[in-house]
Tab-separated table of N, CA, C and O and ligand atoms in Angstrom:
chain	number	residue	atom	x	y	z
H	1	UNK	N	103.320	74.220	96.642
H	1	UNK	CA	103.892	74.586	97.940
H	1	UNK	C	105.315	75.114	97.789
H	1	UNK	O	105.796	75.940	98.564
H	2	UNK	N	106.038	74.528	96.623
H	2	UNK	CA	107.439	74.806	96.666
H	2	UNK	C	107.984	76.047	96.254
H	2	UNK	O	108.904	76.663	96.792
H	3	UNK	N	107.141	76.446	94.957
H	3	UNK	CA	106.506	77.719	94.295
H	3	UNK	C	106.163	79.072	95.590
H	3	UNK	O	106.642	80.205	95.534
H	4	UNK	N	105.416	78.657	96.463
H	4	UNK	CA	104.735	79.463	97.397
H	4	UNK	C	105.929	80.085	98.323
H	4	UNK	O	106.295	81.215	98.645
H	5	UNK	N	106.346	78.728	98.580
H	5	UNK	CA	107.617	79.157	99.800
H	5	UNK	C	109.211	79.988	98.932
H	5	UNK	O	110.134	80.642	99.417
H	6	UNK	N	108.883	79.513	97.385
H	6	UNK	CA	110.026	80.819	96.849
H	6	UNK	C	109.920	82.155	96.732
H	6	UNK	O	110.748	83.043	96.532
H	7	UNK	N	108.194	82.134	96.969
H	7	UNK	CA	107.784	83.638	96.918
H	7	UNK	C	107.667	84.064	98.407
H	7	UNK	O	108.065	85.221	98.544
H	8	UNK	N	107.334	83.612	99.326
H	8	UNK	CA	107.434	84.051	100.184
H	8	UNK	C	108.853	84.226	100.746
H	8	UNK	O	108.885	85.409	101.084
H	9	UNK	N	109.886	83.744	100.987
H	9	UNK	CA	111.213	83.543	101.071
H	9	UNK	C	111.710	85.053	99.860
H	9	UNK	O	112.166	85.952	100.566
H	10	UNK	N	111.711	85.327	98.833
H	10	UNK	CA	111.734	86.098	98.274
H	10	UNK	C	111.349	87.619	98.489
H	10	UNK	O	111.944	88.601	98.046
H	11	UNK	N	110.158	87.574	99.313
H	11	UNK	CA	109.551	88.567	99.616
H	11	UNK	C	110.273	89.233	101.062
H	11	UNK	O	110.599	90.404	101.254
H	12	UNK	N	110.422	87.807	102.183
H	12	UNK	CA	111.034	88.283	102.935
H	12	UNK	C	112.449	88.735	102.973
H	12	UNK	O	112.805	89.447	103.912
H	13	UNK	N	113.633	88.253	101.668
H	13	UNK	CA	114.485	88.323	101.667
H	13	UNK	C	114.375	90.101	101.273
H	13	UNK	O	115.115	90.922	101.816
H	14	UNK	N	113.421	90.438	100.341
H	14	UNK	CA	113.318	92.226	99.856
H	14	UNK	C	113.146	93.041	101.722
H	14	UNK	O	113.701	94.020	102.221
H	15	UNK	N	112.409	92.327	102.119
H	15	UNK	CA	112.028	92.712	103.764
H	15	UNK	C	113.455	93.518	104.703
H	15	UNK	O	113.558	94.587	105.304
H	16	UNK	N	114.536	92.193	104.394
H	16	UNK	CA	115.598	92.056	105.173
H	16	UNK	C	116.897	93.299	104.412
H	16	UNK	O	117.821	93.979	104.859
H	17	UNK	N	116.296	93.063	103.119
H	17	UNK	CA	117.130	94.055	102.731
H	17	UNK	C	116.986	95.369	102.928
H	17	UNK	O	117.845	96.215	103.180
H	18	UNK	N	115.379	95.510	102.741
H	18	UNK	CA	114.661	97.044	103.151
H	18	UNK	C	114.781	97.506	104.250
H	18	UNK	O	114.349	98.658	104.293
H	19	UNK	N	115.312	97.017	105.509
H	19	UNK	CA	115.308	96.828	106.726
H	19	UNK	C	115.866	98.299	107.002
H	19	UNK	O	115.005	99.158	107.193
H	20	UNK	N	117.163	98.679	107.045
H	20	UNK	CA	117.736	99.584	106.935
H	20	UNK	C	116.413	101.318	106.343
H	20	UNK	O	116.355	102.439	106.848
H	21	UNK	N	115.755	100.821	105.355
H	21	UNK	CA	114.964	102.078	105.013
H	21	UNK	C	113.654	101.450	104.885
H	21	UNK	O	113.386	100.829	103.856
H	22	UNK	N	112.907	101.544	105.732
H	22	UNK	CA	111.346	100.452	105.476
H	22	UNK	C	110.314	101.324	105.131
H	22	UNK	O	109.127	101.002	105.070
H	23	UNK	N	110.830	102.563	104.877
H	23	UNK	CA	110.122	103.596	103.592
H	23	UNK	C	109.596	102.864	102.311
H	23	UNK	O	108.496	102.505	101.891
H	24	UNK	N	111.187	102.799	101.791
H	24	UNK	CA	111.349	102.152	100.215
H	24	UNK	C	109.980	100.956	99.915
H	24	UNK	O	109.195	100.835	98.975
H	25	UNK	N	110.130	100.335	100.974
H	25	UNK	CA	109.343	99.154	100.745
H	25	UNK	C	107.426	98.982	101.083
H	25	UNK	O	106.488	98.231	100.818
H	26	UNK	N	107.735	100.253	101.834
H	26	UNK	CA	106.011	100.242	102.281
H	26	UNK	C	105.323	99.948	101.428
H	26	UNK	O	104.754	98.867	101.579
H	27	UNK	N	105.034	100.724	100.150
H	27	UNK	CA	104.093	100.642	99.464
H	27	UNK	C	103.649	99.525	98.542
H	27	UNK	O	102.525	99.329	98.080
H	28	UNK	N	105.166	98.586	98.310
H	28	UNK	CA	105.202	97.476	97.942
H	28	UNK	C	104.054	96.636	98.402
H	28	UNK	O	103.207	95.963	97.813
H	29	UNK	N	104.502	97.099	100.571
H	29	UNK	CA	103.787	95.768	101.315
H	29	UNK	C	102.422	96.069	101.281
H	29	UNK	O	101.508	95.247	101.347
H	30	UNK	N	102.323	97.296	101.172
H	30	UNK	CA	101.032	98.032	101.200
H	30	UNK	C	100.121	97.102	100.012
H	30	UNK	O	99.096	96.583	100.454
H	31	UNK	N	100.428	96.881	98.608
H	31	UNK	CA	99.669	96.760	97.522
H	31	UNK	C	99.833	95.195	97.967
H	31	UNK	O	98.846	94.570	98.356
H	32	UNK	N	100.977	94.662	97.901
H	32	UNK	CA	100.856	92.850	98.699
H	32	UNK	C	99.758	92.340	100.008
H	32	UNK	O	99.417	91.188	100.276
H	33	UNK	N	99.353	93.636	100.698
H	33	UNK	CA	98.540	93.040	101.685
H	33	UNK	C	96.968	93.289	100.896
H	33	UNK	O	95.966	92.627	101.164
H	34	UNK	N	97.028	94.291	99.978
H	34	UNK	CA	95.345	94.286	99.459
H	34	UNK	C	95.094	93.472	98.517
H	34	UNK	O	93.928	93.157	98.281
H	35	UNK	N	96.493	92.803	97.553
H	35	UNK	CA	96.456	91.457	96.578
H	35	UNK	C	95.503	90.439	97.135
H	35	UNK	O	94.452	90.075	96.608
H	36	UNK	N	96.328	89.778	98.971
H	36	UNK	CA	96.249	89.250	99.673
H	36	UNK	C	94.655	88.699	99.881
H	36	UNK	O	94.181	87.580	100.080
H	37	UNK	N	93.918	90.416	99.693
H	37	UNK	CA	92.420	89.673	100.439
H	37	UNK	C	92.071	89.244	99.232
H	37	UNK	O	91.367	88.235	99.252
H	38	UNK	N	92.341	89.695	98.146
H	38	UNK	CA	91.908	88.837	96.849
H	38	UNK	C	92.240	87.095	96.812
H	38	UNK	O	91.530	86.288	96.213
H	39	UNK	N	93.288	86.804	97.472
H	39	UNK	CA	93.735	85.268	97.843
H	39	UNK	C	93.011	84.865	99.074
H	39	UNK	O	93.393	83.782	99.517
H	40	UNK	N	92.020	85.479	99.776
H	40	UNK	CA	90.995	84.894	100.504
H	40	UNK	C	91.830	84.777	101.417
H	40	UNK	O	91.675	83.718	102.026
H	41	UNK	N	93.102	85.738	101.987
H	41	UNK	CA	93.557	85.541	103.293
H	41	UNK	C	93.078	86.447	104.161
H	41	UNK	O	92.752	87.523	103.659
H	42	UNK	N	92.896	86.277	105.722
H	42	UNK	CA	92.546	86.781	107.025
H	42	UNK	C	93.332	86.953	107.478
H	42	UNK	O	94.399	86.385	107.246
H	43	UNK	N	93.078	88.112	108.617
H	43	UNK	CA	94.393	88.178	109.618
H	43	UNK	C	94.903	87.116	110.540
H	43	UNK	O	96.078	87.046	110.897
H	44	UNK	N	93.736	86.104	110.988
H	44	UNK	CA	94.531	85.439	111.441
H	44	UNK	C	95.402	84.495	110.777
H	44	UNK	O	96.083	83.670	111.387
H	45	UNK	N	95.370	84.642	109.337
H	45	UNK	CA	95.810	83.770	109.194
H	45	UNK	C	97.479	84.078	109.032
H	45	UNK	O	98.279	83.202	108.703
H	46	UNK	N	97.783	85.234	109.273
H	46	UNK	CA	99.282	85.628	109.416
H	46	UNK	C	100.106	84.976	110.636
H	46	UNK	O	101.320	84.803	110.742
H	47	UNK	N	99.114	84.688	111.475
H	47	UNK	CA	99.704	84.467	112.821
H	47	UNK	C	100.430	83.131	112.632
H	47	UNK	O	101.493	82.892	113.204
H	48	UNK	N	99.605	81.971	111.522
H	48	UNK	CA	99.597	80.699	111.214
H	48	UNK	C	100.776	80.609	110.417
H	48	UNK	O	101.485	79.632	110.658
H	49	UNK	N	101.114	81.305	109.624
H	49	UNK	CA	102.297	81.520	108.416
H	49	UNK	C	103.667	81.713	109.266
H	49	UNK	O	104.629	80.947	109.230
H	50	UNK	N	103.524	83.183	110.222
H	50	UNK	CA	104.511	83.271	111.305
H	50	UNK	C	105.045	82.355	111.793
H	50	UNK	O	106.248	82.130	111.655
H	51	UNK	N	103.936	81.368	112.724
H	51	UNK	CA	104.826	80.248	113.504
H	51	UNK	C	104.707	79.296	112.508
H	51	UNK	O	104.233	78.258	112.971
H	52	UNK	N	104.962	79.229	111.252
H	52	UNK	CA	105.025	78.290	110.223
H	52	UNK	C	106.762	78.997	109.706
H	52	UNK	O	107.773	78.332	109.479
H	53	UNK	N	106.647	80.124	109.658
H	53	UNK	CA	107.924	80.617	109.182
H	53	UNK	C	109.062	80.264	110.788
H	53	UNK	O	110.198	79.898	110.486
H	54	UNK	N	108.886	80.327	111.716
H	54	UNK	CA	109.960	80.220	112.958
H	54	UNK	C	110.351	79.346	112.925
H	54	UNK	O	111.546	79.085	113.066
H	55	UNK	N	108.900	78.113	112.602
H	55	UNK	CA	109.541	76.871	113.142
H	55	UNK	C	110.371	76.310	111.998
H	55	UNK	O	110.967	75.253	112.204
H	56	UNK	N	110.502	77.078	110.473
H	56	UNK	CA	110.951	76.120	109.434
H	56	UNK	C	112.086	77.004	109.774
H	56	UNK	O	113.022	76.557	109.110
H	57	UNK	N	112.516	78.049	110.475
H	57	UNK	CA	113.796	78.688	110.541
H	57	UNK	C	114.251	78.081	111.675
H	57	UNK	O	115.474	78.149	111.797
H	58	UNK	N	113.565	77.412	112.695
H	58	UNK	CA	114.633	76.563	114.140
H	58	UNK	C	114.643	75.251	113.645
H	58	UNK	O	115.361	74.413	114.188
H	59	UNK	N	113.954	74.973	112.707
H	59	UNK	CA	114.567	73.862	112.508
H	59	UNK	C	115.246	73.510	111.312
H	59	UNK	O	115.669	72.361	111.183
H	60	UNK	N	115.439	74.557	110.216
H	60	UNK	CA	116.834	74.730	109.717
H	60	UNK	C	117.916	74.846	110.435
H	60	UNK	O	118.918	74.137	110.347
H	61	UNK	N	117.747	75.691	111.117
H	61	UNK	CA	119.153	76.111	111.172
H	61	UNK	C	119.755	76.164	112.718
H	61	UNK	O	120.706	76.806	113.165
H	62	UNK	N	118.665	75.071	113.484
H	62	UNK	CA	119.320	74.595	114.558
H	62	UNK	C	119.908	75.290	115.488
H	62	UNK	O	119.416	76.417	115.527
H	63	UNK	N	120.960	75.096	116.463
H	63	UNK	CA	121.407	75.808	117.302
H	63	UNK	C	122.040	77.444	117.081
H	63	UNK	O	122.415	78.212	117.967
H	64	UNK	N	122.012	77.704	115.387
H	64	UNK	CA	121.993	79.000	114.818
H	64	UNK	C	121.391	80.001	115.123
H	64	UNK	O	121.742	81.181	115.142
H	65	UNK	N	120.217	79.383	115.432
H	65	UNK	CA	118.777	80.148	115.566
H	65	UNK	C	118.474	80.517	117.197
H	65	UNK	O	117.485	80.163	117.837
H	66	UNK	N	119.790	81.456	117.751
H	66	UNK	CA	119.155	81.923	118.705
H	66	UNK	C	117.900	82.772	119.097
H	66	UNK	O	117.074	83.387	118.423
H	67	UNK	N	118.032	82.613	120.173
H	67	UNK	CA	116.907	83.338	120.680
H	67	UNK	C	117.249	85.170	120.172
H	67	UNK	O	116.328	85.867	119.747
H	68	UNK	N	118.382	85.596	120.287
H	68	UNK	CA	118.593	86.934	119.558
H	68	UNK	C	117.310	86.945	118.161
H	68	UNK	O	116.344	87.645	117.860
H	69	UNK	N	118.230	85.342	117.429
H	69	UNK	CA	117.561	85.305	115.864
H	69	UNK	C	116.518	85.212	115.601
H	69	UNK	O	115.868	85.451	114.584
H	70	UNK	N	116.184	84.639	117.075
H	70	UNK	CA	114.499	84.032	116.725
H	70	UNK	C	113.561	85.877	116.937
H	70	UNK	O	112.440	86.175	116.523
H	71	UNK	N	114.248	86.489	117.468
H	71	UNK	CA	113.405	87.954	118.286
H	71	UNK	C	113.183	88.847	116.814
H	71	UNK	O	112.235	89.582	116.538
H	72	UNK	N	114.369	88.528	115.990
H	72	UNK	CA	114.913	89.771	114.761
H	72	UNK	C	113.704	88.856	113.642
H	72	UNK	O	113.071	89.594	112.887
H	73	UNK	N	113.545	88.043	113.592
H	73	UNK	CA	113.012	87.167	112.635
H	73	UNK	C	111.249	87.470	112.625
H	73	UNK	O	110.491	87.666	111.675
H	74	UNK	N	110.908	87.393	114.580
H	74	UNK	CA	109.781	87.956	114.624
H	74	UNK	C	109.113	89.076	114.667
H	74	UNK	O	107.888	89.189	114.680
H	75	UNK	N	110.110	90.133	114.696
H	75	UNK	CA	109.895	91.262	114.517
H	75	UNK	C	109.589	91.936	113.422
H	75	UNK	O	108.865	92.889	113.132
H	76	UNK	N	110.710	90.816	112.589
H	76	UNK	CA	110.763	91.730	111.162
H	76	UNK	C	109.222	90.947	110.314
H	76	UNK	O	108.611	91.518	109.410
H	77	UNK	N	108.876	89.674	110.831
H	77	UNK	CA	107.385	89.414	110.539
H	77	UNK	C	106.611	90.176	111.025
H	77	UNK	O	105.772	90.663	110.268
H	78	UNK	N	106.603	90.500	112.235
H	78	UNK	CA	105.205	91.161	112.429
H	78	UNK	C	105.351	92.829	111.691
H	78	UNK	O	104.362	93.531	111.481
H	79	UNK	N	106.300	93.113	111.477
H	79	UNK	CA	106.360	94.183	110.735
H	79	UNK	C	105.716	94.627	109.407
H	79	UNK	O	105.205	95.719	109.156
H	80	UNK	N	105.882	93.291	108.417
H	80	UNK	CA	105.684	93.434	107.666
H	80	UNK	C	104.443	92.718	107.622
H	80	UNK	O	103.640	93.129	106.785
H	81	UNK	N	104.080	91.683	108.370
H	81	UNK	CA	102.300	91.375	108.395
H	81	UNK	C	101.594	92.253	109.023
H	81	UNK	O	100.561	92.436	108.378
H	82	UNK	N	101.633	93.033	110.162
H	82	UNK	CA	101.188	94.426	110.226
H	82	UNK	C	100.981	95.283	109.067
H	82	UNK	O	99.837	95.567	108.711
H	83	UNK	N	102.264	95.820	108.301
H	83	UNK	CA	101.497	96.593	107.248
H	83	UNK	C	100.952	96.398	106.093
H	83	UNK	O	100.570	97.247	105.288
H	84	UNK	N	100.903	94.680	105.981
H	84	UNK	CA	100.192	94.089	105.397
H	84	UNK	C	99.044	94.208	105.448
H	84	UNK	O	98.456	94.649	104.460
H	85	UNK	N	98.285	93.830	106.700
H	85	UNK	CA	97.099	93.550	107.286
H	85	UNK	C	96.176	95.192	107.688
H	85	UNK	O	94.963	95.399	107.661
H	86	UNK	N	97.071	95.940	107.963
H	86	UNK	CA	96.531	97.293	107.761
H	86	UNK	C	96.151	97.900	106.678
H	86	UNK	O	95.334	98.814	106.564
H	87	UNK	N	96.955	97.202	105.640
H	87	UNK	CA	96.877	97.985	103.937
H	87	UNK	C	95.541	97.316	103.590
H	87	UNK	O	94.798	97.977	102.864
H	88	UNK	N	94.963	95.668	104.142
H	88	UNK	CA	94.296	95.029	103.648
H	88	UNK	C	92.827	95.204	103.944
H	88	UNK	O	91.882	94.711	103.328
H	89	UNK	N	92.803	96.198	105.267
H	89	UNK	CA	91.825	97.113	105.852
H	89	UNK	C	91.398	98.160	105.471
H	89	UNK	O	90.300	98.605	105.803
H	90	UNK	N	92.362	98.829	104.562
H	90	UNK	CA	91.978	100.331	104.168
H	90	UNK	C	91.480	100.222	102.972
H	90	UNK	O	91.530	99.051	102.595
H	91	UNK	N	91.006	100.951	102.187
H	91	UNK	CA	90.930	100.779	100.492
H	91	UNK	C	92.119	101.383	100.019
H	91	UNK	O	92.795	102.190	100.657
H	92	UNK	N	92.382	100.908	98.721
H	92	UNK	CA	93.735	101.796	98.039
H	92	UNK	C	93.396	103.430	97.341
H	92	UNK	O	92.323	103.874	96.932
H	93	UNK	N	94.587	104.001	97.389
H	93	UNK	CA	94.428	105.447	97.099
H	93	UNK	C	94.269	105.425	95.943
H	93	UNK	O	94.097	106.475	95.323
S	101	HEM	C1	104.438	88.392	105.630
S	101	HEM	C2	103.510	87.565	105.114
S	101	HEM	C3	103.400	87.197	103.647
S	101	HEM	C4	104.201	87.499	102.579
S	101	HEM	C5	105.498	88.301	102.591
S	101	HEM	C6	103.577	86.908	101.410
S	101	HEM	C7	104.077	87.007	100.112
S	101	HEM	C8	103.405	86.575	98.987
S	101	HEM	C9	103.820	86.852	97.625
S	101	HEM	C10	105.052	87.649	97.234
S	101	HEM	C11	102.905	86.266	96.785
S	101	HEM	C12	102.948	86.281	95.251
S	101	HEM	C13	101.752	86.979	94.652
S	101	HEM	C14	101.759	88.504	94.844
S	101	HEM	O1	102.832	89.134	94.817
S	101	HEM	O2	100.657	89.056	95.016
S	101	HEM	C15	101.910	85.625	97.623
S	101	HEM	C16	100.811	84.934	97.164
S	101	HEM	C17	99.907	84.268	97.966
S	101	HEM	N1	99.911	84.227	99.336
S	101	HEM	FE1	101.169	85.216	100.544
S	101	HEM	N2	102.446	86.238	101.786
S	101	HEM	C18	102.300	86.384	103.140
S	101	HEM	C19	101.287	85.881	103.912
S	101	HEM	C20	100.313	85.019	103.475
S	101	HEM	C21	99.316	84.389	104.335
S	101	HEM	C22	99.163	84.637	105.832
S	101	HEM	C23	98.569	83.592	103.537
S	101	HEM	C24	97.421	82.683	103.951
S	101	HEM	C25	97.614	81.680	104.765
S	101	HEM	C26	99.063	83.746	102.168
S	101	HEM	C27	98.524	83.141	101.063
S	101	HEM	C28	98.861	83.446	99.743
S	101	HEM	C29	98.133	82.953	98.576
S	101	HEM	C30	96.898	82.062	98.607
S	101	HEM	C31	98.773	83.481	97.461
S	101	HEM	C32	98.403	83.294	95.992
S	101	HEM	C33	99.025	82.038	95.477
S	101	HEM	C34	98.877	81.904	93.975
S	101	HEM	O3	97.754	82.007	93.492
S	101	HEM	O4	99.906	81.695	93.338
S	101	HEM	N3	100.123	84.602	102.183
S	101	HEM	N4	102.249	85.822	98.949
Protein backbone atom coordinates (compact mmCIF):
# COMPACT_ATOMS: atom_id res chain seq x y z
CA UNK A 1 0.00 0.00 0.00
CA UNK A 2 2.84 2.32 0.92
CA UNK A 3 4.70 1.49 -2.36
CA UNK A 4 1.29 2.18 -4.29
CA UNK A 5 0.55 5.52 -2.72
CA UNK A 6 4.43 6.65 -3.72
CA UNK A 7 3.53 5.90 -7.13
CA UNK A 8 0.55 7.33 -7.29
CA UNK A 9 1.55 10.59 -5.38
CA UNK A 10 4.45 10.60 -7.87
CA UNK A 11 2.44 10.38 -10.79
CA UNK A 12 0.23 13.05 -9.65
CA UNK A 13 3.00 15.23 -8.60
CA UNK A 14 4.35 14.84 -12.83
CA UNK A 15 0.36 15.84 -13.33
CA UNK A 16 0.80 19.14 -11.30
CA UNK A 17 3.83 19.92 -12.87
CA UNK A 18 2.53 19.22 -16.48
CA UNK A 19 -0.30 21.37 -15.67
CA UNK A 20 0.92 24.41 -17.34
CA UNK A 21 1.48 22.17 -20.85
CA UNK A 22 -0.80 18.90 -20.58
CA UNK A 23 0.52 18.16 -24.13
CA UNK A 24 3.94 17.01 -22.71
CA UNK A 25 2.26 14.58 -20.58
CA UNK A 26 -0.59 13.03 -22.62
CA UNK A 27 0.98 10.29 -23.96
CA UNK A 28 2.57 9.31 -20.79
CA UNK A 29 -1.20 9.17 -19.35
CA UNK A 30 -2.23 7.72 -22.45
CA UNK A 31 0.22 4.42 -22.14
CA UNK A 32 -0.57 4.52 -17.96
CA UNK A 33 -4.28 4.16 -18.65
CA UNK A 34 -3.76 0.98 -21.17
CA UNK A 35 -0.95 -0.52 -18.45
CA UNK A 36 -3.94 -0.01 -16.15
CA UNK A 37 -6.42 -2.56 -17.83
CA UNK A 38 -3.60 -4.98 -17.61
CA UNK A 39 -3.89 -4.33 -13.54
CA UNK A 40 -7.56 -5.40 -13.89
CA UNK A 41 -8.71 -1.78 -13.28
CA UNK A 42 -12.35 -0.36 -14.40
CA UNK A 43 -13.61 2.86 -14.77
CA UNK A 44 -15.36 2.85 -11.98
CA UNK A 45 -12.93 2.20 -10.21
CA UNK A 46 -11.30 5.76 -10.68
CA UNK A 47 -14.16 7.30 -9.09
CA UNK A 48 -13.13 5.09 -5.80
CA UNK A 49 -9.32 6.22 -5.90
CA UNK A 50 -10.63 10.00 -6.43
CA UNK A 51 -12.65 10.21 -3.28
CA UNK A 52 -9.86 8.10 -1.74
CA UNK A 53 -7.36 10.77 -2.98
CA UNK A 54 -9.71 14.05 -1.49
CA UNK A 55 -10.36 12.60 1.49
CA UNK A 56 -6.51 11.69 2.30
CA UNK A 57 -5.89 15.42 1.04
CA UNK A 58 -8.81 17.04 3.69
CA UNK A 59 -7.65 15.24 6.01
CA UNK A 60 -4.05 16.04 5.71
CA UNK A 61 -4.08 19.09 5.41
CA UNK A 62 -7.09 20.29 7.23
CA UNK A 63 -8.38 23.71 7.14
CA UNK A 64 -5.66 24.15 4.12
CA UNK A 65 -7.76 22.34 1.99
CA UNK A 66 -10.17 24.78 0.80
CA UNK A 67 -12.85 24.43 -1.10
CA UNK A 68 -10.76 26.54 -3.96
CA UNK A 69 -8.17 23.37 -3.20
CA UNK A 70 -10.50 20.86 -3.02
CA UNK A 71 -12.05 22.15 -6.89
CA UNK A 72 -8.10 22.33 -8.41
CA UNK A 73 -7.38 18.85 -6.89
CA UNK A 74 -10.60 17.50 -8.56
CA UNK A 75 -10.17 18.73 -11.60
CA UNK A 76 -6.78 18.00 -12.08
CA UNK A 77 -8.06 14.16 -11.20
CA UNK A 78 -10.61 13.94 -13.40
CA UNK A 79 -8.32 15.15 -15.97
CA UNK A 80 -6.03 12.88 -15.84
CA UNK A 81 -8.47 9.77 -15.05
CA UNK A 82 -10.34 10.85 -18.09
CA UNK A 83 -7.41 10.46 -20.31
CA UNK A 84 -6.63 7.63 -18.64
CA UNK A 85 -9.81 5.85 -19.04
CA UNK A 86 -10.18 6.98 -22.67
CA UNK A 87 -6.62 5.68 -23.59
CA UNK A 88 -7.86 2.41 -21.79
CA UNK A 89 -10.80 2.23 -24.38
CA UNK A 90 -8.98 2.71 -27.49
CA UNK A 91 -6.24 0.28 -28.66
CA UNK A 92 -2.66 1.73 -28.87
CA UNK A 93 -1.20 3.15 -32.11
C1 LIG B 1 -5.28 9.09 -11.82
C2 LIG B 1 -5.34 7.80 -11.43
C3 LIG B 1 -4.15 6.88 -11.28
C4 LIG B 1 -2.81 7.12 -11.39
C5 LIG B 1 -2.12 8.46 -11.67
C6 LIG B 1 -2.13 5.85 -11.19
C7 LIG B 1 -0.75 5.67 -11.24
C8 LIG B 1 -0.13 4.44 -11.20
C9 LIG B 1 1.28 4.22 -11.45
C10 LIG B 1 2.28 5.31 -11.79
C11 LIG B 1 1.52 2.87 -11.32
C12 LIG B 1 2.89 2.18 -11.48
C13 LIG B 1 2.89 1.19 -12.62
C14 LIG B 1 2.86 1.84 -14.01
O1 LIG B 1 3.45 2.91 -14.22
O2 LIG B 1 2.22 1.24 -14.90
C15 LIG B 1 0.26 2.25 -10.99
C16 LIG B 1 0.07 0.90 -10.79
C17 LIG B 1 -1.12 0.31 -10.41
N1 LIG B 1 -2.31 0.96 -10.22
FE1 LIG B 1 -2.68 2.90 -10.56
N2 LIG B 1 -3.06 4.88 -10.93
C18 LIG B 1 -4.30 5.46 -10.97
C19 LIG B 1 -5.51 4.84 -10.78
C20 LIG B 1 -5.67 3.53 -10.38
C21 LIG B 1 -6.95 2.92 -10.06
C22 LIG B 1 -8.31 3.60 -10.18
C23 LIG B 1 -6.68 1.65 -9.67
C24 LIG B 1 -7.67 0.60 -9.19
C25 LIG B 1 -8.37 0.78 -8.10
C26 LIG B 1 -5.23 1.45 -9.78
C27 LIG B 1 -4.58 0.27 -9.52
C28 LIG B 1 -3.24 0.02 -9.83
C29 LIG B 1 -2.61 -1.29 -9.75
C30 LIG B 1 -3.31 -2.59 -9.36
C31 LIG B 1 -1.29 -1.12 -10.13
C32 LIG B 1 -0.20 -2.18 -10.24
C33 LIG B 1 0.44 -2.38 -8.91
C34 LIG B 1 1.67 -3.27 -9.00
O3 LIG B 1 1.56 -4.36 -9.54
O4 LIG B 1 2.70 -2.82 -8.50
N3 LIG B 1 -4.67 2.62 -10.19
N4 LIG B 1 -0.72 3.22 -10.91
Amino acid sequence: MQMQGQKLMAMIGTAVSGLTQPATILSALQDLGRRHVGYGVQDPHYDTVGAALLWTLETGLGPAFTPETRQAWAKTYDLVAGVMKDAAATPSR
